CSV table of C-alpha atoms and ligand atoms in Angstrom, one decimal:
chain,number,residue,atom,x,y,z
J,948,MET,CA,139.6,78.4,35.7
J,949,LYS,CA,136.0,77.4,35.2
J,950,LYS,CA,133.5,78.3,38.0
J,951,HIS,CA,132.1,74.8,38.1
J,952,THR,CA,132.5,71.3,36.7
J,953,LEU,CA,128.9,70.6,35.9
J,954,SER,CA,127.7,68.7,32.9
J,955,GLN,CA,125.8,70.8,30.3
J,956,LEU,CA,122.7,69.1,31.6
J,957,GLY,CA,123.6,69.9,35.2
J,958,ALA,CA,124.2,73.5,34.3
J,959,ARG,CA,120.9,73.7,32.4
J,960,ALA,CA,118.8,72.3,35.2
J,961,GLU,CA,117.0,75.1,37.1
J,962,ASP,CA,115.2,75.2,40.4
J,963,SER,CA,111.8,73.8,39.9
J,964,PRO,CA,109.0,76.2,41.0
J,965,ILE,CA,107.2,73.1,42.3
J,966,SER,CA,109.8,72.4,44.9
J,967,TRP,CA,109.7,76.0,46.1
J,968,LEU,CA,105.9,76.1,46.2
J,969,MET,CA,105.6,72.8,48.0
J,970,LYS,CA,108.2,73.8,50.6
J,971,ALA,CA,106.6,77.2,51.2
J,972,ALA,CA,103.4,75.4,52.0
J,973,LEU,CA,105.1,73.1,54.5
J,974,ASP,CA,107.4,75.7,56.0
J,975,ARG,CA,104.7,78.3,56.7
J,976,PRO,CA,101.8,76.6,58.3
J,977,GLU,CA,99.9,79.9,58.5
J,978,LEU,CA,100.1,80.2,54.7
J,979,ILE,CA,96.9,79.2,52.8
J,980,SER,CA,98.4,77.4,49.8
J,981,LEU,CA,96.2,77.3,46.8
J,982,ALA,CA,99.4,76.6,44.9
J,983,ALA,CA,100.8,73.2,46.0
J,984,GLY,CA,99.9,70.2,43.9
J,985,PHE,CA,99.1,68.2,47.0
J,986,THR,CA,95.9,66.1,47.1
J,987,ASP,CA,93.2,66.3,49.8
J,988,ASN,CA,94.8,65.3,53.1
J,989,ALA,CA,91.7,64.2,54.9
J,990,THR,CA,90.7,61.6,52.4
J,991,LEU,CA,94.1,59.9,52.0
J,992,PRO,CA,93.4,56.2,52.3
J,993,LEU,CA,95.1,55.5,55.6
J,994,LYS,CA,92.9,52.7,56.8
J,995,ILE,CA,92.8,50.8,53.5
J,996,THR,CA,96.6,51.1,53.2
J,997,ARG,CA,97.2,50.0,56.7
J,998,GLU,CA,95.0,46.9,56.3
J,999,ILE,CA,96.6,45.9,53.0
J,1000,LEU,CA,100.1,46.4,54.2
J,1001,ASP,CA,99.3,44.4,57.4
J,1002,GLY,CA,97.9,41.6,55.1
J,1003,ILE,CA,101.0,41.6,52.9
J,1004,LEU,CA,103.5,41.8,55.7
J,1005,GLY,CA,101.5,39.4,57.8
J,1006,SER,CA,102.1,36.6,55.3
J,1007,SER,CA,105.7,35.5,55.2
J,1008,SER,CA,105.6,34.5,51.5
J,1009,LYS,CA,103.8,37.7,50.3
J,1010,GLY,CA,105.8,39.8,52.7
J,1011,ARG,CA,109.2,38.5,51.6
J,1012,SER,CA,108.4,38.8,48.0
J,1013,ALA,CA,107.2,42.4,48.5
J,1014,LEU,CA,110.4,43.3,50.4
J,1015,GLN,CA,112.6,41.9,47.6
J,1016,TYR,CA,113.7,43.7,44.4
J,1017,GLY,CA,111.2,43.3,41.6
J,1018,THR,CA,111.7,43.6,37.9
J,1019,THR,CA,112.7,46.6,35.8
J,1020,GLN,CA,109.4,46.7,33.9
J,1021,GLY,CA,107.3,46.3,37.0
J,1022,ASP,CA,105.0,43.8,38.7
J,1023,LEU,CA,103.2,41.7,36.1
J,1024,THR,CA,99.9,41.5,38.0
J,1025,LEU,CA,99.9,45.3,38.4
J,1026,ARG,CA,100.6,45.8,34.7
J,1027,ARG,CA,97.7,43.4,33.9
J,1028,LEU,CA,95.3,45.1,36.2
J,1029,THR,CA,96.4,48.5,34.8
J,1030,ALA,CA,95.9,47.3,31.2
J,1031,ARG,CA,92.5,46.0,32.0
J,1032,ARG,CA,91.5,49.2,33.8
J,1033,LEU,CA,92.6,51.4,30.9
J,1034,TYR,CA,90.7,49.2,28.6
J,1035,SER,CA,87.5,49.4,30.6
J,1036,LEU,CA,87.8,53.1,30.9
J,1037,ASP,CA,88.1,53.4,27.1
J,1038,PHE,CA,85.5,50.7,26.3
J,1039,PRO,CA,83.2,50.5,29.3
J,1040,GLU,CA,80.6,48.5,27.3
J,1041,ILE,CA,82.9,45.7,26.1
J,1042,SER,CA,84.3,42.9,28.3
J,1043,PRO,CA,87.9,43.5,29.3
J,1044,GLU,CA,88.6,39.7,29.0
J,1045,ASN,CA,89.3,39.9,25.3
J,1046,PRO,CA,90.4,43.3,24.2
J,1047,PRO,CA,90.0,43.5,20.4
J,1048,VAL,CA,93.0,45.9,20.1
J,1049,SER,CA,96.6,45.4,21.1
J,1050,SER,CA,97.1,48.8,22.8
J,1051,TYR,CA,96.1,47.5,26.1
J,1052,SER,CA,98.8,44.9,26.7
J,1053,ALA,CA,100.5,44.4,30.0
J,1054,GLY,CA,103.6,43.8,27.9
J,1055,ASN,CA,103.7,47.4,26.8
J,1056,ILE,CA,103.3,48.9,30.3
J,1057,VAL,CA,106.3,50.1,32.3
J,1058,VAL,CA,105.7,50.8,36.0
J,1059,THR,CA,107.5,54.0,37.1
J,1060,ASN,CA,108.1,56.1,40.2
J,1061,GLY,CA,105.1,58.3,39.6
J,1062,SER,CA,104.2,59.3,36.0
J,1063,GLN,CA,106.9,62.0,36.5
J,1064,GLN,CA,109.6,59.4,36.1
J,1065,PHE,CA,108.0,58.2,33.0
J,1066,LEU,CA,108.0,61.7,31.5
J,1067,TYR,CA,111.7,61.9,32.2
J,1068,LEU,CA,112.6,58.4,30.9
J,1069,LEU,CA,110.7,59.1,27.7
J,1070,SER,CA,112.4,62.4,27.2
J,1071,GLU,CA,115.8,60.9,27.7
J,1072,ALA,CA,114.9,58.2,25.2
J,1073,LEU,CA,113.8,60.6,22.5
J,1074,TYR,CA,115.6,63.9,22.9
J,1075,ASP,CA,118.9,65.4,22.0
J,1076,PRO,CA,119.6,69.0,22.8
J,1077,GLY,CA,118.0,71.3,20.2
J,1078,ASP,CA,115.2,68.8,19.4
J,1079,LEU,CA,111.7,70.2,19.3
J,1080,ILE,CA,108.5,69.4,21.1
J,1081,LEU,CA,105.0,70.9,20.8
J,1082,VAL,CA,103.2,71.5,24.1
J,1083,GLU,CA,100.0,73.0,25.2
J,1084,ASP,CA,100.2,76.7,25.9
J,1085,PRO,CA,100.1,76.7,29.0
J,1086,THR,CA,101.3,73.2,30.1
J,1087,TYR,CA,102.4,71.2,33.1
J,1088,PHE,CA,105.3,73.3,34.4
J,1089,VAL,CA,107.4,70.4,35.8
J,1090,PHE,CA,107.5,69.0,32.3
J,1091,LEU,CA,108.9,72.3,31.1
J,1092,GLY,CA,111.7,71.8,33.7
J,1093,ILE,CA,112.6,68.4,32.1
J,1094,ALA,CA,112.5,70.0,28.7
J,1095,LYS,CA,114.8,72.8,29.8
J,1096,SER,CA,117.4,70.5,31.4
J,1097,LEU,CA,117.6,68.2,28.4
J,1098,GLY,CA,117.9,71.2,26.1
J,1099,MET,CA,114.6,70.5,24.3
J,1100,HIS,CA,113.0,73.4,22.5
J,1101,CYS,CA,109.3,73.8,23.1
J,1102,ARG,CA,106.7,75.5,20.9
J,1103,GLY,CA,103.3,76.3,22.4
J,1104,ILE,CA,99.9,75.3,20.9
J,1105,ARG,CA,97.1,77.7,21.9
J,1106,MET,CA,94.4,76.2,24.1
J,1107,GLN,CA,90.7,76.5,23.9
J,1108,ALA,CA,88.0,75.5,26.4
J,1109,ASP,CA,87.9,71.9,24.9
J,1110,GLY,CA,91.6,71.3,24.4
J,1111,ILE,CA,94.3,72.5,21.9
J,1112,ASP,CA,93.4,74.7,19.0
J,1113,ILE,CA,93.8,72.3,16.1
J,1114,LYS,CA,94.1,75.1,13.6
J,1115,HIS,CA,97.1,76.4,15.5
J,1116,LEU,CA,98.6,72.9,15.7
J,1117,GLU,CA,98.4,72.7,11.9
J,1118,GLU,CA,99.9,76.2,11.5
J,1119,GLN,CA,102.8,75.3,13.8
J,1120,LEU,CA,103.4,72.0,11.9
J,1121,GLU,CA,103.3,73.8,8.6
J,1122,GLY,CA,105.7,76.5,9.9
J,1123,LEU,CA,108.1,73.8,11.0
J,1124,ARG,CA,107.8,72.1,7.6
J,1125,LYS,CA,108.6,75.3,5.8
J,1126,SER,CA,111.6,76.1,8.0
J,1127,GLY,CA,112.9,72.5,7.8
J,1128,GLU,CA,112.8,72.3,11.7
J,1129,ILE,CA,110.2,69.6,11.5
J,1130,ARG,CA,113.1,67.2,11.2
J,1131,ARG,CA,113.8,67.9,14.9
J,1132,LEU,CA,110.2,67.5,16.0
J,1133,LYS,CA,109.8,64.2,18.0
J,1134,MET,CA,106.6,64.6,20.0
J,1135,VAL,CA,103.4,66.5,20.8
J,1136,TYR,CA,102.6,66.5,24.6
J,1137,LEU,CA,99.0,66.8,25.7
J,1138,VAL,CA,97.7,66.8,29.3
J,1139,SER,CA,94.3,65.8,28.0
J,1140,TYR,CA,92.2,65.3,31.2
J,1141,PHE,CA,91.5,68.2,33.5
J,1142,GLN,CA,94.7,69.7,32.5
J,1143,ASN,CA,97.3,71.0,34.8
J,1144,PRO,CA,97.1,74.0,34.9
J,1145,THR,CA,93.8,75.0,33.2
J,1146,GLY,CA,91.5,72.1,34.3
J,1147,ARG,CA,90.4,71.7,30.7
J,1148,ASN,CA,89.5,68.4,29.1
J,1149,THR,CA,90.4,67.6,25.5
J,1150,THR,CA,87.6,66.1,23.4
J,1151,LEU,CA,88.0,62.8,21.6
J,1152,GLU,CA,87.4,64.6,18.3
J,1153,LYS,CA,90.4,66.9,19.0
J,1154,LYS,CA,92.6,63.9,20.0
J,1155,LYS,CA,91.7,62.3,16.7
J,1156,GLN,CA,92.4,65.4,14.7
J,1157,ALA,CA,95.7,65.9,16.4
J,1158,LEU,CA,96.7,62.3,15.7
J,1159,ASP,CA,95.7,62.6,12.0
J,1160,LEU,CA,97.6,65.9,11.6
J,1161,VAL,CA,100.8,64.5,13.2
J,1162,ARG,CA,100.7,61.4,11.0
J,1163,ARG,CA,100.2,63.7,7.9
J,1164,TYR,CA,103.3,65.7,8.8
J,1165,GLU,CA,105.5,62.7,9.6
J,1166,SER,CA,106.7,62.2,6.1
J,1167,HIS,CA,108.3,65.7,6.2
J,1168,ALA,CA,110.0,64.9,9.5
J,1169,GLY,CA,111.4,61.6,8.1
J,1170,HIS,CA,110.7,59.8,11.4
J,1171,PRO,CA,107.8,59.0,13.6
J,1172,ILE,CA,106.3,61.9,15.6
J,1173,PHE,CA,104.7,60.6,18.8
J,1174,LEU,CA,101.7,61.9,20.7
J,1175,LEU,CA,102.2,61.7,24.4
J,1176,GLU,CA,98.9,61.7,26.3
J,1177,ASP,CA,99.5,62.5,30.0
J,1178,ALA,CA,96.4,61.4,31.8
J,1179,ALA,CA,97.5,62.2,35.4
J,1180,TYR,CA,94.1,63.5,36.4
J,1181,ARG,CA,91.9,61.2,34.4
J,1182,GLU,CA,90.3,59.4,37.3
J,1183,LEU,CA,89.5,62.6,39.2
J,1184,ARG,CA,86.4,63.3,37.0
J,1185,PHE,CA,83.6,64.6,39.1
J,1186,SER,CA,81.2,65.8,36.4
J,1187,GLY,CA,80.7,65.7,32.7
J,1188,ALA,CA,80.9,62.6,30.4
J,1189,PRO,CA,84.0,60.3,30.3
J,1190,VAL,CA,86.3,60.7,27.3
J,1191,ALA,CA,88.2,57.8,25.8
J,1192,SER,CA,92.0,58.1,25.6
J,1193,MET,CA,94.2,58.3,22.5
J,1194,LEU,CA,95.0,54.6,22.9
J,1195,SER,CA,91.6,53.9,21.6
J,1196,LEU,CA,92.5,55.8,18.3
J,1197,ASP,CA,95.7,53.9,17.7
J,1198,PRO,CA,94.7,50.2,17.7
J,1199,HIS,CA,98.2,48.8,17.1
J,1200,GLN,CA,99.8,51.4,19.3
J,1201,GLU,CA,102.2,52.9,16.9
J,1202,ARG,CA,102.2,56.6,17.7
J,1203,VAL,CA,100.4,57.1,21.0
J,1204,ILE,CA,102.3,57.0,24.2
J,1205,TYR,CA,100.1,57.1,27.3
J,1206,THR,CA,101.1,57.9,30.9
J,1207,GLY,CA,98.9,57.6,34.0
J,1208,THR,CA,99.4,57.4,37.7
J,1209,TYR,CA,97.8,56.1,40.9
J,1210,SER,CA,99.2,59.2,42.8
J,1211,LYS,CA,96.2,61.3,42.3
J,1212,SER,CA,93.5,58.6,42.3
J,1213,PHE,CA,94.9,56.7,45.3
J,1214,ALA,CA,97.8,58.3,47.3
J,1215,THR,CA,100.3,60.8,46.2
J,1216,GLY,CA,102.8,59.4,48.7
J,1217,VAL,CA,102.7,56.0,47.1
J,1218,ARG,CA,103.9,57.4,43.7
J,1219,VAL,CA,103.1,54.5,41.5
J,1220,GLY,CA,102.8,55.6,37.9
J,1221,PHE,CA,103.1,53.9,34.5
J,1222,GLY,CA,103.6,54.5,30.9
J,1223,VAL,CA,102.1,52.5,28.0
J,1224,VAL,CA,104.7,52.4,25.3
J,1225,PRO,CA,104.7,51.4,21.6
J,1226,ASP,CA,106.9,48.3,20.8
J,1227,SER,CA,109.3,50.5,19.0
J,1228,LEU,CA,110.3,52.4,22.2
J,1229,LEU,CA,109.8,49.7,24.8
J,1230,SER,CA,113.3,48.2,25.0
J,1231,THR,CA,115.0,51.6,25.0
J,1232,ILE,CA,112.8,52.8,27.9
J,1233,LEU,CA,113.5,49.7,29.8
J,1234,ARG,CA,117.2,50.1,29.4
J,1235,ILE,CA,117.1,53.6,30.6
J,1236,LYS,CA,114.8,52.6,33.5
J,1237,ALA,CA,117.4,49.9,34.4
J,1238,ASN,CA,120.0,52.6,34.5
J,1239,HIS,CA,117.8,54.8,36.7
J,1240,ASP,CA,116.7,52.2,39.3
J,1241,PHE,CA,116.2,48.8,37.7
J,1242,GLY,CA,112.6,48.8,39.0
J,1243,SER,CA,110.2,50.8,41.1
J,1244,PRO,CA,109.6,49.9,44.8
J,1245,ASN,CA,108.2,46.4,44.9
J,1246,LEU,CA,106.3,46.9,48.1
J,1247,LEU,CA,104.3,49.8,46.7
J,1248,GLN,CA,103.5,47.9,43.6
J,1249,LYS,CA,102.2,45.0,45.6
J,1250,LEU,CA,100.1,47.4,47.6
J,1251,MET,CA,98.6,48.8,44.4
J,1252,VAL,CA,97.9,45.2,43.2
J,1253,GLU,CA,95.9,44.5,46.4
J,1254,VAL,CA,94.1,47.9,46.2
J,1255,LEU,CA,93.1,47.3,42.6
J,1256,THR,CA,92.0,43.7,43.1
J,1257,GLY,CA,89.6,44.5,45.9
J,1258,THR,CA,86.7,46.9,45.9
J,1259,GLN,CA,88.6,49.6,47.8
J,1260,TYR,CA,90.0,51.4,44.8
J,1261,GLU,CA,86.5,52.1,43.4
J,1262,SER,CA,85.0,53.2,46.6
J,1263,HIS,CA,88.0,55.4,47.5
J,1264,LEU,CA,87.8,57.0,44.0
J,1265,GLN,CA,84.1,57.8,44.4
J,1266,ALA,CA,84.7,59.4,47.8
J,1267,ILE,CA,87.5,61.6,46.5
J,1268,GLN,CA,85.6,62.6,43.4
J,1269,ARG,CA,82.7,63.7,45.6
J,1270,ARG,CA,85.1,65.6,47.8
J,1271,TYR,CA,86.8,67.4,44.9
J,1272,LEU,CA,83.4,68.3,43.4
J,1273,ARG,CA,82.4,69.9,46.7
J,1274,LYS,CA,85.7,71.7,47.2
J,1275,SER,CA,85.7,73.0,43.6
J,1276,ARG,CA,82.1,74.2,44.0
J,1277,VAL,CA,83.0,76.0,47.3
J,1278,MET,CA,85.9,77.7,45.5
J,1279,LEU,CA,83.8,78.8,42.5
J,1280,SER,CA,81.0,80.1,44.6
J,1281,VAL,CA,83.4,82.3,46.8
J,1282,MET,CA,85.2,83.4,43.6
J,1283,LYS,CA,81.9,84.6,42.2
J,1284,LYS,CA,81.2,86.7,45.3
J,1285,SER,CA,84.8,87.9,45.9
J,1286,PHE,CA,86.4,88.5,42.5
J,1287,PRO,CA,85.6,91.5,40.3
J,1288,ALA,CA,83.6,91.0,37.1
J,1289,SER,CA,86.7,91.5,35.0
J,1290,VAL,CA,88.2,88.3,36.3
J,1291,HIS,CA,87.2,85.0,34.5
J,1292,TRP,CA,87.6,81.3,35.0
J,1293,ASP,CA,86.4,78.0,33.6
J,1294,ILE,CA,84.3,75.6,35.6
J,1295,PRO,CA,86.5,72.4,36.0
J,1296,GLN,CA,84.8,69.0,35.7
J,1297,GLY,CA,87.6,67.2,37.4
J,1298,GLY,CA,91.2,67.4,38.5
J,1299,LEU,CA,92.5,69.7,41.2
J,1300,ASN,CA,92.9,73.1,39.6
J,1301,ALA,CA,91.0,76.2,38.4
J,1302,TRP,CA,92.6,78.6,35.9
J,1303,VAL,CA,91.8,82.3,36.6
J,1304,VAL,CA,92.3,84.9,33.9
J,1305,LEU,CA,92.7,88.5,35.0
J,1306,PRO,CA,92.6,91.7,32.9
J,1307,ARG,CA,95.7,91.8,30.7
J,1308,LYS,CA,97.2,94.8,32.5
J,1309,TRP,CA,97.3,93.0,35.9
J,1310,ARG,CA,100.5,91.0,36.4
J,1311,THR,CA,100.5,87.8,38.4
J,1312,GLY,CA,104.2,86.7,38.2
J,1313,LEU,CA,106.5,86.1,41.1
J,1314,LYS,CA,107.7,89.7,41.1
J,1315,SER,CA,104.3,91.2,40.6
J,1316,ARG,CA,102.4,93.3,43.1
J,1317,ILE,CA,99.6,90.8,43.1
J,1318,PHE,CA,101.9,87.9,44.0
J,1319,LYS,CA,103.7,89.9,46.8
J,1320,GLU,CA,100.5,91.3,48.2
J,1321,SER,CA,99.0,87.8,48.2
J,1322,LEU,CA,102.0,86.5,50.1
J,1323,ASN,CA,101.7,89.3,52.6
J,1324,GLN,CA,98.1,88.2,53.1
J,1325,ASN,CA,99.4,84.6,53.5
J,1326,VAL,CA,97.9,83.1,50.4
J,1327,LEU,CA,99.8,81.5,47.6
J,1328,TYR,CA,98.9,80.6,44.0
J,1329,VAL,CA,100.9,79.4,41.0
J,1330,PRO,CA,101.6,82.3,38.7
J,1331,GLY,CA,100.3,81.5,35.2
J,1332,ASN,CA,103.5,82.5,33.4
J,1333,LEU,CA,105.4,79.6,35.0
J,1334,CYS,CA,103.2,77.3,32.9
J,1335,TYR,CA,104.3,78.7,29.6
J,1336,ALA,CA,107.2,77.3,27.6
J,1337,GLU,CA,110.0,79.5,26.4
J,1338,ASP,CA,108.7,80.1,22.9
J,1339,SER,CA,110.1,83.0,20.9
J,1340,GLY,CA,106.9,82.9,18.7
J,1341,ARG,CA,104.8,84.8,21.3
J,1342,ARG,CA,105.0,86.9,24.5
J,1343,LYS,CA,104.5,84.8,27.6
J,1344,PRO,CA,101.1,85.8,29.1
J,1345,ASP,CA,101.5,87.1,32.6
J,1346,HIS,CA,97.9,87.8,33.8
J,1347,GLU,CA,96.7,84.3,34.8
J,1348,MET,CA,96.9,82.1,37.9
J,1349,ARG,CA,96.4,78.5,38.8
J,1350,ILE,CA,94.5,78.0,42.0
J,1351,SER,CA,94.1,74.6,43.4
J,1352,PHE,CA,91.3,73.2,45.5
J,1353,GLY,CA,93.2,69.9,46.1
J,1354,SER,CA,94.9,70.2,49.4
J,1355,ALA,CA,93.4,73.3,51.2
J,1356,SER,CA,90.5,72.6,53.6
J,1357,GLU,CA,87.1,74.1,52.7
J,1358,PRO,CA,87.4,77.0,55.3
J,1359,ASP,CA,90.9,77.7,54.0
J,1360,ILE,CA,89.6,77.8,50.4
J,1361,ARG,CA,86.9,80.3,51.4
J,1362,GLU,CA,89.4,82.4,53.3
J,1363,GLY,CA,92.1,82.2,50.7
J,1364,ILE,CA,89.8,83.2,47.8
J,1365,ARG,CA,88.4,86.1,49.9
J,1366,ARG,CA,92.0,87.3,50.5
J,1367,LEU,CA,92.7,87.2,46.8
J,1368,GLY,CA,89.5,89.1,46.2
J,1369,ARG,CA,90.8,91.8,48.6
J,1370,VAL,CA,94.1,92.0,46.7
J,1371,PHE,CA,92.3,92.4,43.4
J,1372,SER,CA,89.9,95.0,44.8
J,1373,LYS,CA,92.9,97.3,45.6
J,1374,LEU,CA,93.8,97.2,41.9
J,1375,GLN,CA,90.4,98.3,40.6
Y,2679,LIG,C1,100.1,66.7,34.4
Y,2679,LIG,C2,100.9,65.9,35.4
Y,2679,LIG,N1,101.6,64.9,34.9
Y,2679,LIG,C3,102.3,64.1,35.7
Y,2679,LIG,C4,102.4,64.4,37.1
Y,2679,LIG,C5,103.3,63.6,38.0
Y,2679,LIG,O1,102.6,62.9,39.0
Y,2679,LIG,P1,103.1,61.6,39.7
Y,2679,LIG,O2,104.6,61.5,39.4
Y,2679,LIG,O3,102.8,61.7,41.1
Y,2679,LIG,O4,102.4,60.5,39.0
Y,2679,LIG,C6,101.7,65.5,37.6
Y,2679,LIG,C7,101.8,65.9,39.0
Y,2679,LIG,O5,101.3,66.8,39.5
Y,2679,LIG,C8,101.0,66.3,36.7
Y,2679,LIG,O6,100.3,67.4,37.2
């Protein structure tokens, strides 16, 4: 007799470290969590949201329409506002009234329950067990959970300070061509803005090179290879120059898939995200979305319409950008004082995370002395090895950590980093 009756997918699905890390932060109030992917609590837009919801529910026609089911693809006004916003982020100098390219059409946008649902829908649309995906090394670990449960095989592309190592992407593609495995390669996944976990930003030049390379290798695959740009942190830029998205490089939107979210830039609890999908995938994604939920919550979409129509979005965004700049600077300055010289990190220009690289002989994984000692000191970080795909082509690095300045208060950031510094000093 079998021990369980689970599907293969059910059996493959593993506990996500994100659930554990978020729960640990909520269950142990004394814990300083530099791990959880929460945003800053104090700047959540309580007043704006209350006023807008009062406005919507105070009008019987608006209120009734918001409390009714919507459409599978999502609210048309929200999709139009989103298309226009993407366009003006990519082409700030050109009027958004007449976009000269078709990649910014509301018709190609699907509103989802956070961008996380979009990542799942897309993976369901494209992947059979055993198919291949190229991901950044390291990458967003919740995406790795999707890959694992759907039986996708990941290969890592090394990262540099300005995005993926293009030479390594080419080597990987060439290796797959030679082995014939390229026929199972469907997509390259890049978290291109203030990446989770490293905080790194991919340059436009690298985006272009990646797109050119992938198009060059497509003939060997015998089918399109898509580039998925995950821009979850794009709007949390607090320094450095803006970078256009890959949509700007694919004028008829044939190969670039883009996903964004209002979770980070407005409110994580609202969870309104979206995908911008090429025509060739749109109806499939919509059919799968219909099977999931035939549409994301209408009330929350109407809320986002009002937020984006007024001036509140922009002012809220500026406030949180200033806040994260400040918190990141506090974190970096205490790291400089408290961490030994053998520990290194990048200076993030946006997002919620800093990536800390320790000497190779120091382990940071869940079973390591550093992790246990940090927990004893009531401080939590994300072990770097959770962010690496299972890739037999290399050993998983185990000497890095993601520390977030998103949710912890400034005093907690200072104290948490000092405690980590004390843990490190015992290893010297
Ligand atoms: C890189 C990345 N993509 C997507 C998401 C999903 O966010 P949401 O579903 O709230 O839009 C996250 C959340 O942390 C993320 O870090």
